[in-house]
Amino acid sequence: MELITSILRNHPELAVFLTLALGFSLGHIKIGSFKIGVVLGTLFAGVIIGQLDIKVPSIVQTIFFDFFLFATGYKVGPQFFQGLKKNAFPQLMLTIVICVSSLVVAYSISKLFGYDIGTAAGLLAGAFSESTLIGTAGEAIKHLPLPDLEKTKLINNIPVAYAATYLIGATSFVFFITTIAPKLMRINLIDESQKLSESLTGETEHEPGIDSAYQRWIIRAYKITNEKWIGLSIADFEKHNSKLRISIQRLRHKGSLVEPSPEIIICEDDILVIMAQHGIILDSLSKIGPEVLDEELLNFPIAKMEVTITNKKFEGKTVGDLGQRFQNGLMLDKITREYQEIPFNRKTVLNRGDVLKISGKINHIEEAAKEIGYLDRLSSETDIIFVGLGIVLGGLFGLLSVNVFGISLTLTTSGGALVMGLIFGWLHTRTPMFGRIPEAALWIFDNVGLATFIGLVGLAAGPSFISGLQEMGFSIIIAGLAVA
């Protein structure tokens, strides 16, 4: 044990990764229907390993906390600014009511029980189920005109109170939202959740990696035997079937594989590869001729790429307008707006920033993207210039302070990172060529950033955790229930 302790003290980076591994393992544990979660799991792991009195520079906490806050802002930035245009006032009032009431109750009960400011902050963070309060309260305490030893004690009391009240807060919220709130609103929560899911995605959601077997667009090969079509050009054929919205992708012309061009004349027994919506294929294309299986003809690449609408010309246009403009065999599979998939039909109005998932030949997609906006080739690279600059600018903004009734109010560098994340996340939807953060990288910044920060808080508080809990006593449970 002494050897392990010595190694972890001399190489604290190993203690950090051990905390993450143990914390994520604990986070998967379920107590009935309640899951401990990564945040509480890494806190407990940090406290356990922190009993070995391992010192990690505090700047490491700040770095990971900034990553987490910037990623949080980046994710919700588009919805945040979109919400300001729509139902901002009710949302703002709800936020004020919740935040002010929780703060007032936490402050009052902390005064009643004689808690110090560190314990009061941990109480609010845990019972309010808001882990970011640990970081912001810690930053605020560091700026107080107090001796370093006292500031350290106050900061270490935050995770103690947080751990004691987190389960109370989370359980209370789950009970209220699933049991009491639906009765107040006179709704069936399961049914309403399902309806909301379908209204947002247009279909029932599946687990990751599982998609619906139904495909909106399909491709089939047909041999021309109907004399009506023999002798027509490709352009005339598509014009005659314009109401069906079909597109010829490829053909076997006089026995040879060729790419379609408007002037090619269709001959008897030519085989056309036709793309159309599922219902059209089933109901209307049998009149062209019999369906055939020509593997060589059907074996050609189809790209699936995302195009973000940035051209003002297409703002306010409908999906039908887009279809009329690009009648060259492109399939619209999905529309994502503000990171949320939306159902669509020909009358759906498009906005700038909408992301269109399009299938078709790569050259056709590239041609359309030049006019529509930005073609995302689904690169796995993260724009680190964007991330680094965003956190720096946010930190500089957070250093600004305002004096209100003799109290200096500031966002701190971490709060500034959150604000700049909101702005940069919104800017990315407007100018998507800059600031790409793939979903996997965003998950790392968000989840691992917060988990590492919380784990480091636990490591720092470990040696004094048990004594701090004993000092608070049973009153912390009552206080947690009151705030929750």
XYZ file of C-alpha atoms in Angstrom:
484
model
C 0.000 0.000 0.000
C 2.886 2.340 0.800
C 4.333 1.703 -2.666
C 1.009 2.540 -4.364
C 0.642 5.668 -2.245
C 4.161 6.792 -3.096
C 3.628 6.242 -6.837
C 0.334 8.173 -6.898
C 1.765 11.057 -4.866
C 4.829 11.349 -7.080
C 2.809 10.914 -10.268
C -0.555 12.614 -9.615
C -1.524 12.245 -13.294
C -1.958 8.517 -12.595
C -4.277 9.334 -9.690
C -6.379 11.515 -12.006
C -6.873 8.736 -14.567
C -7.509 6.186 -11.808
C -10.202 8.529 -10.462
C -11.827 8.708 -13.900
C -11.765 4.932 -14.363
C -13.199 4.241 -10.916
C -15.666 7.132 -11.165
C -17.153 6.021 -14.484
C -17.410 2.463 -13.085
C -19.285 3.695 -10.014
C -21.457 5.879 -12.240
C -22.966 2.803 -13.896
C -24.222 1.386 -10.585
C -27.997 1.430 -10.139
C -29.865 1.610 -6.847
C -33.353 0.495 -7.805
C -34.327 2.730 -10.696
C -31.824 5.422 -9.654
C -28.448 5.521 -11.419
C -25.549 7.049 -9.501
C -24.231 8.799 -12.609
C -20.781 9.863 -13.706
C -20.682 13.130 -11.740
C -21.409 11.601 -8.339
C -19.356 8.522 -9.240
C -16.205 10.526 -9.984
C -16.732 12.635 -6.859
C -16.862 9.503 -4.697
C -13.860 8.062 -6.541
C -11.916 11.272 -5.953
C -12.804 11.277 -2.257
C -11.738 7.620 -1.879
C -8.395 8.073 -3.678
C -7.998 11.485 -2.043
C -7.616 9.775 1.349
C -4.004 9.187 0.241
C -3.489 12.984 0.357
C -2.567 13.454 -3.324
C -1.834 16.996 -4.498
C -2.849 18.032 -8.032
C -2.237 21.641 -9.190
C -5.502 23.599 -9.080
C -4.943 24.924 -12.611
C -5.803 21.439 -13.921
C -9.305 21.785 -12.450
C -9.773 25.121 -14.174
C -8.653 23.812 -17.579
C -11.116 20.905 -17.581
C -13.900 23.082 -16.150
C -13.384 25.578 -18.987
C -13.544 22.753 -21.550
C -16.833 21.597 -20.037
C -18.445 25.046 -19.913
C -17.375 25.973 -23.444
C -18.761 22.663 -24.776
C -22.023 23.216 -22.880
C -22.405 26.673 -24.395
C -21.459 25.406 -27.865
C -24.201 22.736 -27.738
C -27.024 24.978 -26.568
C -25.949 28.223 -28.282
C -28.191 27.802 -31.348
C -31.265 26.932 -29.231
C -30.451 29.754 -26.804
C -30.453 32.502 -29.425
C -33.377 30.937 -31.281
C -35.315 30.911 -28.009
C -34.741 34.629 -27.571
C -36.790 35.172 -30.722
C -39.722 32.969 -29.745
C -40.791 32.305 -26.154
C -37.972 34.066 -24.330
C -40.092 35.860 -21.720
C -41.832 32.809 -20.175
C -38.524 30.892 -20.178
C -36.720 33.832 -18.591
C -39.366 34.201 -15.891
C -39.272 30.468 -15.122
C -35.476 30.590 -14.833
C -35.607 33.597 -12.496
C -38.236 31.980 -10.261
C -36.299 28.728 -9.933
C -32.860 30.301 -9.429
C -33.950 33.028 -7.007
C -36.160 30.753 -4.892
C -33.441 28.087 -4.619
C -30.820 30.691 -3.730
C -33.018 32.371 -1.113
C -33.953 29.069 0.557
C -30.340 27.803 0.536
C -29.073 31.110 1.975
C -31.777 31.265 4.645
C -31.406 27.704 5.869
C -27.598 28.017 5.855
C -27.945 31.056 8.123
C -30.355 29.102 10.333
C -27.997 26.152 10.791
C -24.847 28.292 10.915
C -23.178 26.853 7.785
C -20.101 28.479 6.331
C -20.198 29.732 2.730
C -18.493 26.599 1.375
C -21.110 24.331 2.921
C -23.889 26.657 1.731
C -22.535 26.526 -1.835
C -22.292 22.715 -1.731
C -25.835 22.531 -0.364
C -27.151 24.625 -3.252
C -25.123 22.658 -5.835
C -26.235 19.248 -4.545
C -29.886 19.870 -3.708
C -30.279 21.945 -6.868
C -28.535 19.167 -8.862
C -26.298 21.746 -10.531
C -22.705 20.501 -10.579
C -21.331 23.657 -12.221
C -22.000 25.539 -8.972
C -19.039 23.690 -7.449
C -16.688 25.371 -9.894
C -18.237 28.842 -9.838
C -18.485 28.896 -6.027
C -14.905 27.704 -5.710
C -13.736 30.454 -8.075
C -15.641 33.055 -6.042
C -14.149 31.848 -2.735
C -10.628 32.072 -4.180
C -11.150 35.823 -4.685
C -12.264 36.488 -1.093
C -9.898 38.487 1.174
C -9.273 35.492 3.470
C -6.185 33.527 4.529
C -5.284 30.702 2.135
C -5.856 28.034 4.804
C -9.382 29.252 5.459
C -10.176 29.483 1.734
C -8.963 25.899 1.261
C -11.222 24.703 4.085
C -14.244 26.518 2.610
C -13.578 25.119 -0.883
C -13.186 21.580 0.500
C -16.541 21.866 2.292
C -18.316 22.377 -1.064
C -18.017 18.748 -2.315
C -18.827 17.385 1.166
C -22.200 19.166 1.245
C -22.703 18.427 -2.449
C -22.242 14.675 -1.956
C -24.554 14.655 1.076
C -27.389 16.440 -0.718
C -27.046 15.370 -4.366
C -29.045 12.147 -3.989
C -31.748 14.054 -2.106
C -32.014 16.677 -4.842
C -31.932 14.246 -7.763
C -34.455 11.880 -6.167
C -36.796 14.766 -5.331
C -36.679 16.058 -8.897
C -37.335 12.628 -10.380
C -40.274 12.060 -8.004
C -41.786 15.470 -8.711
C -41.397 15.374 -12.498
C -42.634 11.789 -12.937
C -45.374 11.696 -10.275
C -46.600 15.077 -9.085
C -46.153 17.315 -12.150
C -48.139 15.061 -14.564
C -51.056 15.029 -12.083
C -50.966 18.812 -11.799
C -50.987 19.073 -15.609
C -53.512 16.196 -15.962
C -51.443 14.340 -18.556
C -50.029 10.868 -19.116
C -46.291 11.523 -19.111
C -45.363 8.446 -21.172
C -47.921 9.204 -23.900
C -46.993 12.877 -24.066
C -43.274 12.081 -24.217
C -43.876 9.705 -27.117
C -45.922 12.331 -28.972
C -43.192 14.934 -28.450
C -40.525 12.522 -29.689
C -42.483 11.777 -32.862
C -43.221 15.471 -33.480
C -39.526 16.303 -33.268
C -38.088 13.416 -35.251
C -41.012 12.435 -37.454
C -40.663 8.832 -36.324
C -40.224 6.733 -33.237
C -36.697 7.089 -31.858
C -34.411 4.078 -31.756
C -31.325 3.264 -29.758
C -27.988 4.460 -31.179
C -26.922 2.259 -34.086
C -30.511 1.217 -34.876
C -32.499 2.873 -37.662
C -35.936 2.377 -39.113
C -36.196 -0.344 -41.782
C -38.321 2.054 -43.835
C -36.383 4.065 -46.418
C -37.945 7.226 -47.848
C -36.060 6.878 -51.172
C -35.169 3.664 -53.013
C -33.447 2.766 -56.293
C -34.613 0.111 -58.761
C -33.746 -1.028 -62.315
C -36.453 -1.299 -65.029
C -36.264 -2.673 -68.568
C -38.012 -0.511 -71.168
C -40.655 -2.637 -72.916
C -43.504 -0.114 -73.108
C -43.537 1.455 -76.599
C -44.694 4.739 -75.040
C -41.159 5.442 -73.826
C -39.122 4.109 -76.733
C -37.606 6.922 -78.796
C -37.884 9.559 -76.063
C -34.828 11.345 -74.770
C -33.886 11.100 -71.088
C -34.999 14.718 -70.631
C -38.420 14.010 -72.209
C -38.832 10.842 -70.133
C -38.255 12.714 -66.865
C -40.501 15.576 -68.053
C -43.377 13.171 -68.784
C -42.985 11.742 -65.271
C -42.318 15.039 -63.502
C -45.281 14.602 -61.140
C -43.742 11.364 -59.906
C -40.460 13.173 -59.082
C -38.305 10.358 -60.434
C -34.681 10.602 -61.470
C -32.585 8.394 -63.740
C -29.289 7.607 -62.026
C -27.711 5.276 -64.585
C -28.656 3.148 -67.608
C -27.631 0.242 -69.757
C -28.001 1.693 -73.258
C -27.747 -0.732 -76.185
C -25.989 -3.188 -73.862
C -23.390 -0.731 -72.528
C -23.225 0.989 -69.128
C -23.486 4.771 -69.540
C -24.104 7.793 -67.359
C -27.412 9.520 -68.179
C -27.428 12.780 -70.137
C -30.527 14.687 -71.311
C -29.984 13.987 -75.046
C -29.652 10.169 -74.886
C -32.491 8.460 -76.780
C -34.120 5.523 -74.983
C -34.170 2.278 -76.982
C -36.160 -0.920 -76.528
C -34.724 -3.183 -73.788
C -32.609 -0.372 -72.336
C -32.422 -0.701 -68.550
C -32.931 2.461 -66.481
C -31.852 2.807 -62.862
C -34.584 4.975 -61.352
C -34.599 6.705 -57.981
C -37.978 7.606 -56.467
C -39.850 7.674 -53.202
C -40.986 4.320 -51.861
C -44.687 4.775 -52.649
C -43.982 5.900 -56.223
C -41.872 2.802 -56.879
C -44.666 0.533 -55.660
C -47.620 2.274 -57.315
C -46.516 3.858 -60.582
C -43.342 2.464 -62.124
C -44.616 -0.920 -63.270
C -45.983 0.861 -66.391
C -42.409 1.564 -67.505
C -41.561 -2.088 -67.807
C -40.580 -5.084 -65.693
C -38.173 -4.645 -62.776
C -34.894 -6.475 -63.323
C -31.869 -7.327 -61.214
C -28.741 -6.039 -62.905
C -26.065 -6.092 -60.218
C -23.389 -4.555 -62.412
C -25.673 -1.663 -63.335
C -26.887 -1.100 -59.762
C -23.393 -1.247 -58.285
C -22.437 2.442 -58.168
C -21.473 4.728 -55.250
C -24.052 6.876 -53.440
C -22.821 9.601 -51.086
C -24.601 10.662 -47.892
C -23.479 14.142 -46.884
C -24.670 17.149 -44.913
C -25.191 20.585 -46.432
C -25.803 23.623 -44.211
C -27.992 26.378 -45.658
C -25.994 29.625 -45.545
C -27.222 31.330 -48.737
C -29.869 33.934 -47.859
C -31.577 33.139 -51.155
C -32.866 29.862 -49.720
C -34.086 31.258 -46.408
C -37.874 31.044 -46.337
C -37.985 28.678 -49.318
C -39.805 25.352 -49.010
C -38.539 21.822 -49.489
C -40.638 21.739 -52.676
C -38.846 24.833 -53.992
C -35.518 23.139 -53.321
C -36.683 20.039 -55.184
C -37.680 22.091 -58.225
C -34.313 23.859 -58.218
C -32.194 20.699 -58.001
C -33.858 18.024 -60.138
C -30.702 16.018 -60.621
C -31.255 12.945 -58.524
C -30.678 14.220 -54.985
C -32.502 12.635 -52.082
C -33.350 14.665 -48.967
C -33.171 12.221 -46.058
C -33.269 14.449 -43.003
C -33.427 18.076 -41.845
C -31.712 19.122 -38.621
C -32.539 22.485 -37.095
C -30.727 23.767 -33.999
C -29.279 20.249 -33.480
C -32.804 18.772 -33.510
C -34.196 16.610 -36.315
C -37.540 17.890 -37.614
C -40.233 16.190 -39.711
C -40.676 17.644 -43.188
C -42.768 17.597 -46.353
C -42.793 19.655 -49.558
C -44.324 22.653 -47.719
C -41.745 22.725 -44.904
C -40.106 26.183 -44.778
C -36.298 26.210 -44.576
C -34.185 28.525 -42.401
C -30.576 29.596 -42.596
C -28.506 27.239 -40.478
C -30.682 24.205 -41.271
C -28.584 21.112 -41.981
C -29.807 18.979 -44.889
C -28.720 15.352 -45.017
C -28.645 14.565 -48.735
C -27.998 11.334 -50.636
C -26.981 11.071 -54.267
C -23.987 11.073 -56.547
C -21.115 13.038 -55.069
C -20.765 15.393 -58.056
C -24.471 16.267 -57.873
C -24.236 16.982 -54.135
C -21.160 19.147 -54.638
C -22.868 21.176 -57.359
C -25.935 21.754 -55.189
C -23.838 22.624 -52.126
C -22.041 25.407 -54.030
C -25.372 27.192 -54.311
C -27.067 26.147 -51.062
C -24.235 26.734 -48.622
C -21.592 24.671 -46.876
C -20.818 21.016 -47.653
C -19.720 19.138 -44.541
C -17.612 16.177 -45.558
C -18.076 14.725 -42.066
C -14.447 15.170 -41.084
C -13.404 13.847 -37.671
C -11.127 16.856 -37.072
C -11.909 19.431 -34.394
C -11.264 23.107 -35.075
C -8.927 23.632 -32.117
C -8.159 27.196 -33.265
C -11.849 27.955 -32.810
C -12.012 26.238 -29.391
C -8.837 27.828 -28.051
C -9.713 31.310 -29.273
C -13.240 30.961 -27.898
C -12.034 30.072 -24.395
C -9.425 32.866 -24.436
C -11.936 35.521 -25.518
C -14.452 34.167 -23.043
C -11.900 34.277 -20.251
C -11.007 37.890 -21.029
C -14.697 38.797 -21.048
C -15.166 36.974 -17.741
C -12.459 39.065 -16.085
C -14.611 42.177 -16.442
C -16.398 43.115 -13.213
C -19.292 45.345 -12.188
C -19.617 46.913 -8.747
C -23.173 46.645 -7.369
C -23.818 48.001 -3.842
C -20.170 47.558 -2.995
C -20.112 43.959 -4.272
C -17.879 43.136 -7.219
C -19.754 40.891 -9.652
C -17.795 38.979 -12.296
C -18.344 35.938 -14.476
C -14.769 34.686 -13.880
C -12.804 33.139 -16.729
C -14.915 29.960 -16.540
C -18.217 31.833 -16.746
C -16.812 33.766 -19.692
C -15.987 30.468 -21.428
C -19.660 29.477 -21.110
C -20.863 32.772 -22.604
C -18.394 32.576 -25.488
C -19.406 28.946 -26.052
C -22.997 30.147 -26.538
C -21.875 32.774 -29.039
C -19.449 30.528 -30.915
C -21.966 27.665 -31.060
C -24.469 30.027 -32.674
C -21.824 31.417 -35.048
C -20.968 27.898 -36.219
C -24.526 27.401 -37.462
C -24.236 30.636 -39.446
C -20.716 30.044 -40.788
C -20.239 26.252 -40.551
C -16.885 26.293 -42.357
C -15.447 27.482 -39.043
C -15.707 25.912 -35.617
C -16.527 22.280 -36.342
C -16.515 20.086 -33.228
C -17.553 16.502 -34.089
C -20.073 14.892 -31.764
C -17.516 12.490 -30.285
C -15.084 15.325 -29.479
C -17.913 17.375 -27.989
C -18.754 14.404 -25.739
C -15.143 14.332 -24.508
C -15.092 18.071 -23.768
C -18.482 17.916 -22.078
C -18.552 14.663 -20.098
C -14.864 14.024 -19.478
C -14.282 17.722 -18.803
C -16.901 17.808 -16.042
C -16.017 14.368 -14.671
C -12.312 15.254 -14.420
C -13.092 18.538 -12.705
C -15.421 16.886 -10.189
C -12.913 14.068 -9.607
C -10.176 16.610 -8.868
C -12.491 18.391 -6.429
C -12.989 15.049 -4.673
C -9.230 14.392 -4.595
C -8.613 17.776 -2.955
C -11.403 17.319 -0.409
C -10.599 13.665 0.355
C -8.486 14.083 3.506
C -11.071 16.329 5.218
C -14.220 14.727 3.767
C -15.179 12.482 6.695
C -14.519 15.119 9.358
C -16.442 17.699 7.334
C -19.436 15.371 7.030
C -19.387 14.728 10.776
C -19.251 18.466 11.450
C -22.346 19.127 9.337
C -24.353 16.369 10.978
C -27.928 15.319 10.194
C -28.997 18.927 9.611
C -27.528 18.818 6.096
C -30.184 16.245 5.119
C -32.993 18.508 6.323
C -31.402 21.473 4.524
C -31.098 19.433 1.317
C -34.790 18.482 1.429
C -35.789 22.120 1.964
C -33.800 23.393 -1.040
C -34.872 20.474 -3.273
